[in-house]
Coordinates of C-alpha atoms in Angstrom, one line a residue:
M1 CA 34.9 51.9 15.7
D2 CA 34.3 55.5 16.1
G3 CA 31.2 55.2 18.3
K4 CA 28.9 56.8 15.7
V5 CA 25.4 55.4 15.5
E6 CA 23.9 55.3 12.0
P7 CA 20.5 57.1 11.9
A8 CA 17.5 54.9 11.3
I9 CA 16.2 54.7 7.8
K10 CA 12.8 56.2 7.2
R11 CA 10.8 54.9 4.2
I12 CA 8.3 57.3 2.7
A13 CA 5.7 56.7 -0.1
I14 CA 4.7 59.6 -2.2
A15 CA 1.6 59.3 -4.5
A16 CA 2.7 60.2 -8.0
D17 CA 1.2 61.0 -11.3
G18 CA 4.1 61.5 -13.7
S19 CA 6.9 63.3 -11.9
G20 CA 4.5 65.3 -9.7
V21 CA 2.7 64.6 -6.4
S22 CA -0.8 63.2 -7.0
S23 CA -3.8 65.1 -5.8
H24 CA -5.3 61.9 -4.5
F25 CA -3.4 59.1 -2.8
G26 CA -5.8 56.3 -3.8
H27 CA -6.1 57.2 -7.5
C28 CA -2.5 57.8 -8.5
E29 CA -0.5 56.0 -11.2
R30 CA 2.3 54.8 -8.8
Y31 CA 4.0 55.3 -5.5
V32 CA 7.6 56.5 -5.3
I33 CA 9.3 55.0 -2.3
Y34 CA 12.3 56.9 -0.8
H35 CA 14.6 55.4 1.7
I36 CA 16.0 58.3 3.8
R37 CA 19.0 58.1 6.3
G38 CA 19.5 61.3 8.2
Q39 CA 18.9 64.0 5.6
E40 CA 20.0 62.0 2.6
I41 CA 17.9 59.9 0.1
V42 CA 19.8 56.7 -0.1
Q43 CA 17.5 54.6 -2.3
Q44 CA 14.4 55.1 -4.6
E45 CA 12.0 52.6 -5.9
Y46 CA 8.5 52.4 -7.5
I47 CA 5.3 50.5 -6.8
I48 CA 2.6 50.5 -9.4
S49 CA -0.8 51.4 -7.8
P50 CA -2.7 48.2 -6.9
G51 CA -6.0 50.0 -7.3
H52 CA -8.4 51.6 -4.9
E53 CA -9.4 48.8 -2.6
P54 CA -10.0 50.0 1.0
G55 CA -7.4 48.8 3.4
K56 CA -5.2 47.0 1.0
L57 CA -2.6 49.7 0.4
P58 CA -2.1 50.6 4.1
R59 CA -1.4 46.9 4.9
M60 CA 0.9 46.5 1.9
L61 CA 3.0 49.7 2.6
A62 CA 3.2 48.8 6.3
S63 CA 4.6 45.4 5.3
C64 CA 7.3 47.3 3.3
G65 CA 8.3 49.3 6.4
I66 CA 6.8 52.6 5.2
T67 CA 6.9 55.2 8.0
H68 CA 5.1 58.1 6.2
V69 CA 2.8 58.6 3.2
L70 CA 2.5 61.9 1.4
A71 CA -0.1 63.1 -1.2
G72 CA -2.2 66.1 -2.2
G73 CA -5.2 64.5 -0.7
M74 CA -6.8 61.4 1.0
G75 CA -10.2 60.6 2.4
M76 CA -10.5 60.4 6.2
K77 CA -11.2 56.7 6.3
A78 CA -7.9 56.1 4.5
V79 CA -6.1 58.4 6.9
R80 CA -7.5 56.3 9.8
L81 CA -6.4 53.0 8.1
F82 CA -2.8 54.3 7.6
E83 CA -2.6 55.6 11.2
E84 CA -3.9 52.2 12.5
Q85 CA -0.9 50.7 10.7
G86 CA 1.5 53.1 12.4
I87 CA 2.1 55.1 9.2
G88 CA 2.2 59.0 9.4
V89 CA 0.1 60.8 6.9
I90 CA 1.1 64.2 5.4
L91 CA -1.4 65.8 3.1
G92 CA -1.8 69.0 1.0
I93 CA 1.6 68.3 -0.7
Q94 CA 2.3 69.7 -4.1
G95 CA 5.3 69.7 -6.5
S96 CA 7.7 67.2 -7.9
V97 CA 8.1 64.0 -6.0
D98 CA 11.9 64.3 -5.9
E99 CA 11.7 67.9 -4.4
V100 CA 9.1 66.8 -1.9
A101 CA 11.2 63.8 -0.8
L102 CA 14.3 66.1 -0.3
C103 CA 12.2 68.5 1.7
F104 CA 11.0 65.7 3.9
A105 CA 14.5 64.4 4.4
Q106 CA 15.6 67.9 5.5
D107 CA 12.6 68.5 7.8
R108 CA 11.4 71.3 5.5
I109 CA 8.0 69.7 4.5
V110 CA 5.1 72.0 4.7
P111 CA 1.7 70.3 4.8
G112 CA -1.4 72.1 3.5
E113 CA -5.1 71.3 3.3
S114 CA -6.1 67.9 1.9
M115 CA -7.2 68.2 -1.8
C116 CA -9.7 65.4 -1.2
D117 CA -13.2 66.1 0.2
H118 CA -14.3 62.6 1.2

């Protein structure tokens, strides 16, 4: 063995409409899940949105090992529910989901203002 320790895998969920980041986390078509090791994306998968039922998605994503969620916007109650599950919330995100995931992996993500006003 060479003594190197593998970096932990982070799992992020990005709210997506088509190939772009959704403006509202709870109203998107699907969630793109990226598994990131170090600064590399090592796996990608999709989860179809289960609908807008308060508390359901934070519990489901926490059970999948998600460490962060990213979206254009999210209501404050939803932010609190994710944080209670130990999931970091990054809002004000725009662009293609693949580009956003790569920026996250390389610590170049730039959050903005939430695009949701509730």
